[in-house]
C-alpha angles and dihedrals in degrees: 000000000000127000094227094071113088117224111209116215089188137012119276111265093250093060101050124054106183095198093051088044092058089054091059093066113106092013132119116249127192111207124197123197124192115191121206127188122230089277092055095249119137112273100173147312134236133182130188136164139205149139122290108243098179138350115206129170092224103035101036131227112322117207130198099215121229133193118029091357096048112156095028127106133209134185122221118202118272099265117120090175084080095058124086134175111264122237114236115271151079116304111198115212128211094255097063093262125111139209118219120211101343111191095225142019128209122181124187133183115213118198117208119238118264119256112271112254090239097049105137088221 
């Protein structure tokens, strides 16, 4: 590990709004994930939704999942700047299910790791 890479113990202030975070608790959030490979090409998409259990600047946003993943939980990074109020409506999911009138939306793009330099391929 090098010393020139900062390790953040908390999100930068521009990414975490404590007052807004507390309004999330008990609300329904729809999360959209877009996966890109190392070249930036689309590798897949995933959407899920749940009720916000906790929102903490250190631990992130904990969701109690609903729908096909009912009973599971997941944690989003501590970044309220990536969460917006949802417009009323029906939001279709990729599995054919839909979510009606979620309170909030959060979308993330996840870039795949680059190929290791010593990969035999």
